[in-house]
Coordinates of C-alpha atoms in Angstrom, one line a residue:
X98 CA -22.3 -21.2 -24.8
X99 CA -22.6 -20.3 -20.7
X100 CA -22.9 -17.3 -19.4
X101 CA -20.9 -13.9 -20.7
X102 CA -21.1 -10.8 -21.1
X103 CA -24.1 -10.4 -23.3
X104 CA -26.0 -11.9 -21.2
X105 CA -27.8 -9.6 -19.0
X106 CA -29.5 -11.4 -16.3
X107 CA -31.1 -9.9 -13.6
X108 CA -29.0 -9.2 -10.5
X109 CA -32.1 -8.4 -8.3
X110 CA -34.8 -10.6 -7.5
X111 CA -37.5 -11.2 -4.5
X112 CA -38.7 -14.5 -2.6
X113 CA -41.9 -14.3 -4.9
X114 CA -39.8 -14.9 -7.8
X115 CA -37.3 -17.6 -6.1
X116 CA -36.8 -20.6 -8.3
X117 CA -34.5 -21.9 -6.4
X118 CA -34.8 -21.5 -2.3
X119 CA -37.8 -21.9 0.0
X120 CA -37.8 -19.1 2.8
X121 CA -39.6 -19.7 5.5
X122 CA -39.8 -17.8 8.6
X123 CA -40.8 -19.1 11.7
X124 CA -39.1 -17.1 14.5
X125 CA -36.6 -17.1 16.1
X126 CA -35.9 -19.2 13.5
X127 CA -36.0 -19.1 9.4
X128 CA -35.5 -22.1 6.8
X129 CA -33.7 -22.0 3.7
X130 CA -34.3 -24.7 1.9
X131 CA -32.8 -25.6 -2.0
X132 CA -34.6 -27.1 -4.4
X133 CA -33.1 -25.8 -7.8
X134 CA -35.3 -26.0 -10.4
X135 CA -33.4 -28.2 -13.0
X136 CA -35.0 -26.5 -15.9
X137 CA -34.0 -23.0 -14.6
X138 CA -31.0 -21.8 -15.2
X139 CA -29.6 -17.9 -15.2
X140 CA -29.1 -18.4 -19.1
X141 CA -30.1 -21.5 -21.2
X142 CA -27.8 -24.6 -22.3
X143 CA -27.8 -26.7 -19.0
X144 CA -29.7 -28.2 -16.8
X145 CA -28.7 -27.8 -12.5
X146 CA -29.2 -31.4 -12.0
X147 CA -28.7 -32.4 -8.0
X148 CA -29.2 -29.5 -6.8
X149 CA -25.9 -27.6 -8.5
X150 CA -25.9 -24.2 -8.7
X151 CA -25.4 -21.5 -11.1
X152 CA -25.2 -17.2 -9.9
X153 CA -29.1 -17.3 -10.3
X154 CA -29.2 -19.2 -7.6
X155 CA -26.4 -17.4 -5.7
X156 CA -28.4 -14.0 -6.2
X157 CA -31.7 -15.6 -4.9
X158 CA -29.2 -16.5 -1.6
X159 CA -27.6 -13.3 -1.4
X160 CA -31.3 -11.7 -1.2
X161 CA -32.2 -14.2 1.4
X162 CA -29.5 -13.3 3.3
X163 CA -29.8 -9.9 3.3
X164 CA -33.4 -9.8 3.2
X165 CA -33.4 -11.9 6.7
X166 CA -31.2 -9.1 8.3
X167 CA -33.6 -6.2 7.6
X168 CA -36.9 -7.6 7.6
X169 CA -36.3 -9.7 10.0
X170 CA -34.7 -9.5 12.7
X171 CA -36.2 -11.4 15.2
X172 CA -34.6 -14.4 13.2
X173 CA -32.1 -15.8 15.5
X174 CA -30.7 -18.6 13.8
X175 CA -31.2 -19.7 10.1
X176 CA -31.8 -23.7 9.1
X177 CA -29.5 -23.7 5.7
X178 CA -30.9 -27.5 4.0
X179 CA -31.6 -29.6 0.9
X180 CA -35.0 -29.4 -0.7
X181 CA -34.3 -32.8 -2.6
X182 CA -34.0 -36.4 -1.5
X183 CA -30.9 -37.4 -0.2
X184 CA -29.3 -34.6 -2.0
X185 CA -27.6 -31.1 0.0
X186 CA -26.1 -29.2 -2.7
X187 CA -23.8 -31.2 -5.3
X188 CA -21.8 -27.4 -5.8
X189 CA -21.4 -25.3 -9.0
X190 CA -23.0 -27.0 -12.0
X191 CA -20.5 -28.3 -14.0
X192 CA -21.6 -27.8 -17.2
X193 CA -22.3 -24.1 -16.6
X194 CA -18.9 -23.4 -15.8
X195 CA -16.9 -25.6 -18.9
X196 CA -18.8 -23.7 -21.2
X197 CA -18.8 -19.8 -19.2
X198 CA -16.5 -17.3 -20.6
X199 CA -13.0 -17.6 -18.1
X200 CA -14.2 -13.8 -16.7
X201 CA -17.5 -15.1 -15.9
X202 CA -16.2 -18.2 -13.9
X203 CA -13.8 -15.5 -12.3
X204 CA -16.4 -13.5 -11.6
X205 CA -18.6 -16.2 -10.5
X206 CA -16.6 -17.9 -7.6
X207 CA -16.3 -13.9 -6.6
X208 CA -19.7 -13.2 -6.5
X209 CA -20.5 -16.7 -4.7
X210 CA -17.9 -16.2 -1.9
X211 CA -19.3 -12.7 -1.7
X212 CA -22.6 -14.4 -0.9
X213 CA -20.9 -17.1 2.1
X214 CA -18.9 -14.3 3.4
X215 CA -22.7 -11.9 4.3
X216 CA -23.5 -15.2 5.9
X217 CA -19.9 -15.4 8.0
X218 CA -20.8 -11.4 9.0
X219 CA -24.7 -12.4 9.6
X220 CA -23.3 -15.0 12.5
X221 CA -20.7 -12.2 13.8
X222 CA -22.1 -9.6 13.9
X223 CA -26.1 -9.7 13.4
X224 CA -26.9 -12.5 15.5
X225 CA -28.3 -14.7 13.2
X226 CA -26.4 -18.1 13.5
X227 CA -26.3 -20.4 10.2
X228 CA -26.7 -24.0 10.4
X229 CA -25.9 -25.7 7.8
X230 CA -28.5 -29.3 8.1
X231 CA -26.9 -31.5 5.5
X232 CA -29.5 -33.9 4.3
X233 CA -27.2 -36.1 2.1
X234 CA -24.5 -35.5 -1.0
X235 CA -22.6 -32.2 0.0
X236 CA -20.2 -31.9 -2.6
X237 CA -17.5 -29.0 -3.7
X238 CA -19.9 -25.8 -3.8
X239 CA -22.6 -27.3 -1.6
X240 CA -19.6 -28.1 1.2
X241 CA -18.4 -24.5 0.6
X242 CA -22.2 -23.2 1.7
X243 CA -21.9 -25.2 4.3
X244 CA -18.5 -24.5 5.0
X245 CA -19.9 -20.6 5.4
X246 CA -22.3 -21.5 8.6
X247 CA -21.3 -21.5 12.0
X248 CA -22.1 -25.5 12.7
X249 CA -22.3 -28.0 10.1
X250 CA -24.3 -31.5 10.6
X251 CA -24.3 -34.4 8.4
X252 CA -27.1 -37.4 8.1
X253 CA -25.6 -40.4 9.6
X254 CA -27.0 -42.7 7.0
X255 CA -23.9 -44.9 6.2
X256 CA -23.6 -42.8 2.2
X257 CA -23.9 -39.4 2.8
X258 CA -20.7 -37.4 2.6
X259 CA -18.9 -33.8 2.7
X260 CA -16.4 -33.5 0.0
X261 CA -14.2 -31.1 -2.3
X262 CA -14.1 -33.1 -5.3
X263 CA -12.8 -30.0 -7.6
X264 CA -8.9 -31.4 -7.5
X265 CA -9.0 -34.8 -8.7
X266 CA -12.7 -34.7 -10.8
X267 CA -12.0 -31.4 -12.3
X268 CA -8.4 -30.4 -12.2
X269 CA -9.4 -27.0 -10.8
X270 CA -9.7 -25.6 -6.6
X271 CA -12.6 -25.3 -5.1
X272 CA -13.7 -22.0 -5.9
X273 CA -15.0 -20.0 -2.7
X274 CA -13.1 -20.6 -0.3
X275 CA -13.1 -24.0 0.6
X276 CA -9.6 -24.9 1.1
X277 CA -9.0 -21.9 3.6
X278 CA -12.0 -22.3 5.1
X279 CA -11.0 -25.9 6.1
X280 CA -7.9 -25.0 7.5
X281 CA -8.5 -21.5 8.9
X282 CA -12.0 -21.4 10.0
X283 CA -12.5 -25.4 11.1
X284 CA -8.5 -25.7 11.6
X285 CA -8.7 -29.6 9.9
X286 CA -5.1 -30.8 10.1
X287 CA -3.2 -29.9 7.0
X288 CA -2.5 -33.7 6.8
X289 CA -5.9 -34.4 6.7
X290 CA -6.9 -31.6 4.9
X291 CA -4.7 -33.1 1.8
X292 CA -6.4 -36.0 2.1
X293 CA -9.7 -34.9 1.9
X294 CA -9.1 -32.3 -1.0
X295 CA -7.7 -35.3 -3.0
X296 CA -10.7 -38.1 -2.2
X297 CA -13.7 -37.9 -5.1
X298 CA -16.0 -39.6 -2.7
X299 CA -15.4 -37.1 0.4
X300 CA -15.4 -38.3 4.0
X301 CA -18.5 -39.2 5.6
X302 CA -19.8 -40.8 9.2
X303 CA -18.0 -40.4 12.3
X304 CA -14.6 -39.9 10.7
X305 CA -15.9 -36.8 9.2
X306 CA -16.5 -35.4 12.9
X307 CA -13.1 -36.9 14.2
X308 CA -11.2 -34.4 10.8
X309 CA -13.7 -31.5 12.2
X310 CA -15.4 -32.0 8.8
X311 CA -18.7 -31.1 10.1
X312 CA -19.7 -31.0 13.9
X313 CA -22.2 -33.9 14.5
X314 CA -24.3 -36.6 13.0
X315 CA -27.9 -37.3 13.2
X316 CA -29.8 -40.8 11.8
X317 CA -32.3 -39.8 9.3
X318 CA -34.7 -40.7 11.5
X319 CA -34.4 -37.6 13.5
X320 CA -32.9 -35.5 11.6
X321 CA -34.6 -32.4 10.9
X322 CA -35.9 -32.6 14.6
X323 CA -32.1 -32.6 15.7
X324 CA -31.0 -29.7 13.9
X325 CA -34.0 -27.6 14.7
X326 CA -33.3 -28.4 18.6
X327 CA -29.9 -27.6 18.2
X328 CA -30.9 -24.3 16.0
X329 CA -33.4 -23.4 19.1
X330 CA -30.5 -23.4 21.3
X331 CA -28.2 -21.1 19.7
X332 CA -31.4 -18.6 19.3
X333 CA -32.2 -19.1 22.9
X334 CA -28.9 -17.1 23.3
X335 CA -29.0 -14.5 21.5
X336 CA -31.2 -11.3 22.8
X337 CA -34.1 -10.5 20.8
X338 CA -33.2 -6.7 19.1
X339 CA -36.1 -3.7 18.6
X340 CA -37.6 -4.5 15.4
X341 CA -39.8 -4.4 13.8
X342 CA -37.8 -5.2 10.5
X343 CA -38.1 -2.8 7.3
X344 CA -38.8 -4.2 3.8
X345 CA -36.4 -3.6 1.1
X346 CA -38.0 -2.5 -2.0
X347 CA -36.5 -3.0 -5.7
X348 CA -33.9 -0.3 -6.8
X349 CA -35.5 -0.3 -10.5
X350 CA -32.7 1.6 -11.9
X351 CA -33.4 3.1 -15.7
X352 CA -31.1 1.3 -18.1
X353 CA -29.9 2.4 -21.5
X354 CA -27.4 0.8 -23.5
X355 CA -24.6 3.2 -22.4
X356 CA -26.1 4.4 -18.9
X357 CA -27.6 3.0 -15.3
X358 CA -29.5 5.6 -13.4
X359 CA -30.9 5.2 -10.3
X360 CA -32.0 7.4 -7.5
X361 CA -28.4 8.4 -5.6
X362 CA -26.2 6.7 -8.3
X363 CA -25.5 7.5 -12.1
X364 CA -23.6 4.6 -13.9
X365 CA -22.1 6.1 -17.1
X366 CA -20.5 3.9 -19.6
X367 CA -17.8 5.0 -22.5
X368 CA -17.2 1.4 -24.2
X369 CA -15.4 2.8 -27.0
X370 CA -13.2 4.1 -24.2
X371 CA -13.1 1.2 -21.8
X372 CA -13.7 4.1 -19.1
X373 CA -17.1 4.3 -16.7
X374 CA -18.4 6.8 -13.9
X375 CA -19.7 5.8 -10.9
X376 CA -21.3 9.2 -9.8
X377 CA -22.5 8.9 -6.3
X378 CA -25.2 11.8 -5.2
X379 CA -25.0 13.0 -1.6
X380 CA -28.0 13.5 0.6
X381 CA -29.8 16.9 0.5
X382 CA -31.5 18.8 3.1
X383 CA -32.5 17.4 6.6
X384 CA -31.8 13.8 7.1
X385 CA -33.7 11.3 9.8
X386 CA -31.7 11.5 13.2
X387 CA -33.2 9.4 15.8
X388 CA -33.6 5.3 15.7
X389 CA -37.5 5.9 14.7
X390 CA -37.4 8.7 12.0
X391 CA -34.6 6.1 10.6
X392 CA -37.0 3.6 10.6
X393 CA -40.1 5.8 9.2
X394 CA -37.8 6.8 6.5
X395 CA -36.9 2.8 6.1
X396 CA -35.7 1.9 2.4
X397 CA -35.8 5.4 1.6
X398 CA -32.8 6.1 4.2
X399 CA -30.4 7.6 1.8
X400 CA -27.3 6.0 3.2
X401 CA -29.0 2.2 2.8
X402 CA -30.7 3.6 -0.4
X403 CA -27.4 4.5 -1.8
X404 CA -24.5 1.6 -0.6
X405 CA -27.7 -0.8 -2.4
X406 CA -27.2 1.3 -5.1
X407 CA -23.5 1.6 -5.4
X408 CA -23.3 -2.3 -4.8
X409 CA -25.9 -3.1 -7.7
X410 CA -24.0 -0.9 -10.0
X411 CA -20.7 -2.9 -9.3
X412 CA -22.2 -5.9 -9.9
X413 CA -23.2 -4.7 -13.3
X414 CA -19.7 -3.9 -14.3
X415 CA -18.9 -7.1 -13.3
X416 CA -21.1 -9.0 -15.2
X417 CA -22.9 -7.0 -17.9
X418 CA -19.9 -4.5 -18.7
X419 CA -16.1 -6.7 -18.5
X420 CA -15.1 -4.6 -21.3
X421 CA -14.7 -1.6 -18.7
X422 CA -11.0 -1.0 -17.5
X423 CA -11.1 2.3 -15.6
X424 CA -13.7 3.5 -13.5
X425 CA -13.8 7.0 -12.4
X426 CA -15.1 7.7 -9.0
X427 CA -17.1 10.5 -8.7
X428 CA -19.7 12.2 -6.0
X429 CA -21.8 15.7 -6.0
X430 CA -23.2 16.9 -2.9
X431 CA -22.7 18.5 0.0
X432 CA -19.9 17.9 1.9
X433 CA -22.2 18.6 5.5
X434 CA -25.0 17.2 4.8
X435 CA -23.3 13.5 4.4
X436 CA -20.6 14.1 7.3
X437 CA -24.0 15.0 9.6
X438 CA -25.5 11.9 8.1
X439 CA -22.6 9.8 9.8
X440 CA -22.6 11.8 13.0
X441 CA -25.8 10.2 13.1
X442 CA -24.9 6.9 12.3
X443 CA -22.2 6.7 14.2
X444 CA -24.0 7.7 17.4
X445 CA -26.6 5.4 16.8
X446 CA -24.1 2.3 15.9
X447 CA -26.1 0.3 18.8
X448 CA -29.6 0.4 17.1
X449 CA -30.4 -2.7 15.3
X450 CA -31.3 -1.3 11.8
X451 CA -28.5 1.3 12.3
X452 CA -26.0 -1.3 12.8
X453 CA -27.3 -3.4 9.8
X454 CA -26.9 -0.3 7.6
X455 CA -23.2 0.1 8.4
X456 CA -22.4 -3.5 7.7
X457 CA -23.9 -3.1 4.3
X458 CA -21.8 0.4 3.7
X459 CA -18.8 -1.8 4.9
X460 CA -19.9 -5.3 2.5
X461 CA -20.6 -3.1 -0.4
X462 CA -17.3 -0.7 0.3
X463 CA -15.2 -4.3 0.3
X464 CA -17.0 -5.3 -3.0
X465 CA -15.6 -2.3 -4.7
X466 CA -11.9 -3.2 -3.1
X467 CA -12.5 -6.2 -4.3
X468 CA -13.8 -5.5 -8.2
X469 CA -11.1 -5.9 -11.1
X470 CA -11.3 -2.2 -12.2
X471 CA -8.5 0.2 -12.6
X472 CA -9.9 3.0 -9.7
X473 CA -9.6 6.5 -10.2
X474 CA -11.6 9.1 -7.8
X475 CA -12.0 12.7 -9.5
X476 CA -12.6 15.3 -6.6
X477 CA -13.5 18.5 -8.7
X478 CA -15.9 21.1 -8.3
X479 CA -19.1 19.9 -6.7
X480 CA -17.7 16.8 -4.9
X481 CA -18.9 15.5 -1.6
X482 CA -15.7 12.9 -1.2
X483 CA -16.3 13.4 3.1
X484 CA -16.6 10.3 5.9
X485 CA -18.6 7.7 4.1
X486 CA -18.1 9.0 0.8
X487 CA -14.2 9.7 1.1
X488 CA -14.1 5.7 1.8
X489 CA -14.9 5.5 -1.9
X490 CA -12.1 7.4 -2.7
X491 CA -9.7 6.3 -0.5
X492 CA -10.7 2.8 -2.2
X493 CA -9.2 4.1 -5.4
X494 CA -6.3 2.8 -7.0
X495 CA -5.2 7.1 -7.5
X496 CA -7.0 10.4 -6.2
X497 CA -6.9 13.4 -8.1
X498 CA -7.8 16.6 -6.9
X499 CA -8.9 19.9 -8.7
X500 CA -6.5 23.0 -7.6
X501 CA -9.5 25.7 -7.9
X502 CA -8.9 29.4 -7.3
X503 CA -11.5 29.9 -5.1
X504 CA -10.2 26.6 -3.0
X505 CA -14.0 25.6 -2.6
X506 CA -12.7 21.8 -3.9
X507 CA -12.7 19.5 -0.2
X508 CA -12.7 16.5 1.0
X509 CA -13.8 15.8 4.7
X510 CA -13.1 12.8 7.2
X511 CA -15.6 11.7 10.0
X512 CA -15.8 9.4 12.5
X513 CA -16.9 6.6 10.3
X514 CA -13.2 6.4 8.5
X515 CA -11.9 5.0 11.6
X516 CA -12.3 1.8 11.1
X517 CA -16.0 1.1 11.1
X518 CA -16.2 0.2 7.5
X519 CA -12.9 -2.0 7.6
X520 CA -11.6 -4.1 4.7
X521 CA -11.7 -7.6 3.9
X522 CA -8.4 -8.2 6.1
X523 CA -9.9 -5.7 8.7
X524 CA -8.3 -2.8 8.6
X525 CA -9.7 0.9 7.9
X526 CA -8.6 2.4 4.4
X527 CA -7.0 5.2 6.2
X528 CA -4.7 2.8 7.6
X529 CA -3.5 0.6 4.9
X530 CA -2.8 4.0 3.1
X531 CA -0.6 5.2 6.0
X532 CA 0.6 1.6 6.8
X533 CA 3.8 3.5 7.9
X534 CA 1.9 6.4 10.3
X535 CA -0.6 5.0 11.9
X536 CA -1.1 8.1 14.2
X537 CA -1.6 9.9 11.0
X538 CA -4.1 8.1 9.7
X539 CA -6.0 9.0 13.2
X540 CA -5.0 12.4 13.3
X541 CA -7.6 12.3 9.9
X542 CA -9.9 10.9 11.2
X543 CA -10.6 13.5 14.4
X544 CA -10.0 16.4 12.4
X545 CA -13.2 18.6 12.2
X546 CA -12.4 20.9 9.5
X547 CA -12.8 19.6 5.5
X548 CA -9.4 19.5 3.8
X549 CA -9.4 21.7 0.6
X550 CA -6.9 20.7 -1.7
X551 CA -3.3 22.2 -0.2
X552 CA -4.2 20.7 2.9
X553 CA -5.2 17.1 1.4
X554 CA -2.3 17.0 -0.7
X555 CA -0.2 17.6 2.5
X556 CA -2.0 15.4 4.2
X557 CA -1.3 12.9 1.5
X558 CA -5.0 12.3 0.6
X559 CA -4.6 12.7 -2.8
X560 CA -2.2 11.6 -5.9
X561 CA -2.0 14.2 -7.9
X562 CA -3.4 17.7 -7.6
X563 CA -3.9 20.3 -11.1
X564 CA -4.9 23.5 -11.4
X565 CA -8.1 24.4 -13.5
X566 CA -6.0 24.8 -16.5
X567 CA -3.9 21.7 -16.8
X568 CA -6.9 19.6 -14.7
X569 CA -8.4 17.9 -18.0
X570 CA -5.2 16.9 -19.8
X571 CA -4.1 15.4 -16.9
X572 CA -6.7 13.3 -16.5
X573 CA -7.2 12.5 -20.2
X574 CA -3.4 11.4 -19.9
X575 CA -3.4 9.3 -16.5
X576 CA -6.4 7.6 -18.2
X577 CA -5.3 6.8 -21.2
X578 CA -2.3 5.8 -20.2
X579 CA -4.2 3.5 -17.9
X580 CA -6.1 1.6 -20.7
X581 CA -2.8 1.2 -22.7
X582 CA -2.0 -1.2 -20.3
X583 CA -2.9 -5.0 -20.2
X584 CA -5.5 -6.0 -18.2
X585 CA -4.2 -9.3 -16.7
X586 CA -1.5 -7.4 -15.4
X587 CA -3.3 -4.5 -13.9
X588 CA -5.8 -6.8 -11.8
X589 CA -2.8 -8.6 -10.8
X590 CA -1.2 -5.4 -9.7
X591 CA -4.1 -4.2 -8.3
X592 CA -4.8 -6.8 -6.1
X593 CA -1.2 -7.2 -5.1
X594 CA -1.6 -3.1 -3.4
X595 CA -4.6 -2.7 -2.5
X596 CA -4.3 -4.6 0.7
X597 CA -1.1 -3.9 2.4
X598 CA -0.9 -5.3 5.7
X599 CA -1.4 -8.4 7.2
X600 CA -3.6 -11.5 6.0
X601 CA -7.0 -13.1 7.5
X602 CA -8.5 -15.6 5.8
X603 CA -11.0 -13.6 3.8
X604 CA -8.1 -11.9 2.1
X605 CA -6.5 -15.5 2.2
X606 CA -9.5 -16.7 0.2
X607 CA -9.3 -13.9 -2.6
X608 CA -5.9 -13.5 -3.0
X609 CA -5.5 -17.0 -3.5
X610 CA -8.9 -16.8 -6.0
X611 CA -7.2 -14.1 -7.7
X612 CA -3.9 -15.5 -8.7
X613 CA -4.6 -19.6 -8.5
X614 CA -8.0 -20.1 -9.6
X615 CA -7.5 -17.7 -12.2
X616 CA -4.0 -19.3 -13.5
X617 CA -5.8 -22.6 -13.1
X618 CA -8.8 -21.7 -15.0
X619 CA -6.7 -20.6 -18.3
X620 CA -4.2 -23.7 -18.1
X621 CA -5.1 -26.9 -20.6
X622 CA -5.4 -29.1 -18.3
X623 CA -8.4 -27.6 -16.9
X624 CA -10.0 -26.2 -19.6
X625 CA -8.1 -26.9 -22.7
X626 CA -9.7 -29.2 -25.3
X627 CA -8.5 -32.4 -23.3
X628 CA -8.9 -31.1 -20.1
X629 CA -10.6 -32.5 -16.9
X630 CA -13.2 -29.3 -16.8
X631 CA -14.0 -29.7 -20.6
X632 CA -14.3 -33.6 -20.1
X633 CA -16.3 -33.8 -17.3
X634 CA -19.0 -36.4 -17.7
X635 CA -17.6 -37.6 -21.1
X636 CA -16.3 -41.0 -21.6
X637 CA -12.8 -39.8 -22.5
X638 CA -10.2 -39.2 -20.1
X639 CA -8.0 -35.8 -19.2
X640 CA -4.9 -35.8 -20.7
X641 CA -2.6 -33.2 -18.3
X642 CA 0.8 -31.7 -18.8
X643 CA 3.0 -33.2 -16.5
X644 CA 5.7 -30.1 -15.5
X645 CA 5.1 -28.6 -12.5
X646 CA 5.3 -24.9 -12.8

């Protein structure tokens, strides 16, 4: 069997224990090259033949990319190419996903467009331009990574191609972000576009620059030499920010079998349950304030230290823990300390590294929108819900707030909740929740004082508000209640909320992986017994149900 649950792979990793990618940094410019080790899977019973790809080699990538934005940032433009002969990427290995669990593969194309969409915010808003330098077969996946870069180039050796074979090989989509990312981001012609989703062999040569397939072709001859001019000239543009970069070290977090603990963050699980908490610990005492204590302080920086955290924690719940259905939101800290922590941020938003750590806040903020958990954030006694904290409440699918006599229970805004950690279609969380009041949701943000919980409950920060004597049965309740329900449903729901508002393609690309890729992956003729998943590379042929639905 692929992948599951009971597989705990590591989700961390460093390039002296890649398998998969070659980094090299020459600056302004960096390499990565792929050359998957065959015999190297994430979990044995396959082999990633043609350089496919499984999620180990999506987590060495994610690490690149991240990795290239802190440590180093005098890397203007990134070189994303093949390691093997005549081969790009030939996508998701095949095998891995007929046999993976249907979570997994869900979980999977998540994870992976995750990992193109930190390169999309690299080009916008780091200044590291991706060029994707396609050295031959770019197939489904492979295209997708490719699709993710700011300019894609193709060798011009009469074979090589760009495809998305996943409709008519596999009877599945493509399953990060292809399709939107062909019409959206290159804006193909839907005409064309159906065509090319619908041809096994792909489209190569100069047809494949007349569909805006790819934006040039080079002969073999010179092609390395091509891109690397071309790569020169985008980092010619681009100024050259104070560095130098900082090096991220390994969280290291201390696992049990019912517990993650790391530094800032305690993962608690309840599997009997189905229930987690996700306690988040604010800063304490005097935090770095200028652009060089920040960088002195580095790794340890406890906003970077903890949004890492947070972010590795979600990705355990994804992968190691899908039994979990409600995740309780918690913090315990100082309301001041982490509201003077993004007065500092916020004023320094132009610094390089200070810029960096926000767009990590906002990615690993959009992961948690984006995770297939029933949210509930529990503001009691303790709590530091304020500015960058209160966006992890104001993620939650309910807020509940603790009535205390003493009315010491409070949430605080700051100048980070308006709108510099937007959501995946762009808006601030303040603002989807008042979708109907805008001006309310600024009249949070500029407010100086904390809310205690009257005053939040007016404000309609919070769901439900209890007194200290009905405060745990109404919890227990709304929880239980909560896992009562089916799960299918929930996420569905879930998803369906969370993001009122208008569309971009990001949310295009989820939504749509959310609701079609998942249908898709449970229907027979995908991945039923005589479907074109299952069959793959076998003699025999699909047999699909012919009703349209």
């Amino acid at each position: 069997m692929g992948p599951s649950r009971s597989a705990a792979f590591a989700l961390e990793t460093h390039p002296t224990e890649y398998r998969h990618w070659r980094l090299a940094v020459e600056p302004p410019l960096a390499t990565l090259t792929l050359a998957v080790g065959e015999d190297a899977p994430v979990v044995p019973g396959y082999k990633l033949k043609l350089n496919s790809y499984d999620l180990g080699v999506d987590i060495e990538l994610a690490d690149a990319v991240s990795r290239l934005r802190f440590e180093h940032p005098e890397v203007r433009a990134v070189i994303v190419t093949g390691g093997l002969d005549r081969v790009f990427c030939a996508g998701a290995n095949i095998h891995m996903l007929a046999t993976s669990t249907h979570g997994f593969k869900v979980n999977f194309c998540k994870y992976t467009n995750e990992t193109r969409l930190a390169i999309e915010d690299a080009c916008a808003h780091s200044g590291q331009h991706y060029i994707a330098a396609c050295n031959g077969t770019t197939a489904g996946g492979g295209y997708e990574l490719a699709l993710a870069c700011e300019e894609i180039y193709l060798v011009d050796d009469g074979n090589s191609a760009v495809s998305l074979p996943e409709v008519p090989l596999l009877g599945v989509l493509p399953g990060t972000g292809g399709l939107t990312r062909v019409v959206d981001k290159r804006k193909v012609r839907r005409d064309l576009a159906d065509v090319f989703s619908t041809l096994a062999e792909g489209i190569k040569g100069k047809r494949a620059v007349e569909w805006r397939l790819v934006d040039g072709l080079f002969p073999r001859s010179r092609f390395q030499d091509a891109v690397r001019e071309r790569a020169l000239a985008l980092a010619a543009g681009q100024a050259h920010p104070n560095g130098p970069g900082i090096v991220l070290d390994a969280l290291s977090p201390e696992v049990t079998a019912d517990a993650v603990r790391y530094r800032y963050v305690d993962l608690q699980l309840n599997r009997e349950a189905r229930t987690a908490e996700l306690t988040v610990h604010g800063p304490a005492g005097p935090q770095p304030d200028t652009p060089e204590a920040i960088r002195v302080a580095g790794p340890d920086f406890w906003p970077l230290r903890v949004f890492r955290e947070i972010d590795d924690a979600l990705l355990r719940l994804r992968f190691h823990n899908d039994e979990i259905g409600v995740v309780l939101l918690k913090t315990c800290g100082d309301l001041a300390n982490v509201r003077a922590i993004d007065t500092t941020l916020y004023h320094l938003r132009e610094d390089w590294l200070v810029n960096e750590i926000l767009l990590l806040m906002a990615r690993t903020l959009r992961r948690l929108d984006l995770t297939a958990r029933s949210l509930f954030a529990v503001v009691d006694g303790g709590s530091c819900f304020a500015g960058s904290l209160l966006e992890i409440a104001l993620a939650a699918d309910r807020i509940y707030m603790l009535r205390d006599a003493e009315g010491a229970v409070r949430m605080a805004s700051s100048a980070l909740n308006g709108g510099m950690l937007p959501m995946t279609h762009g808006p601030s969380r303040l603002h989807v929740r008042f979708l109907a009041d805008p001006a309310h949701a600024e009249e949070i943000v500029a407010e100086s004082q904390p809310f205690d919980t009257d005053a939040a409950q007016e404000a309609g920060l919070v769901t439900a508000a209890a007194d200290e004597i009905d405060w745990e049965d109404e919890l227990r309740v709304a929880i239980e209640e909560r896992v009562s329900l089916s799960p299918d449903a929930l996420t569905g729901m879930e998803a369906n909320l969370r993001f009122a508002g208008a569309e971009n393609a990001d949310s295009k690309v989820f939504g749509r992986l959310s609701a079609w890729q998942n249908w898709i992956f449970s229907r027979p003729n995908a991945t039923g017994e005589r479907g074109a998943l299952t069959l793959y590379g076998k003699p025999e042929r699909p047999q699909f149900n012919w009703r349209r639905t």
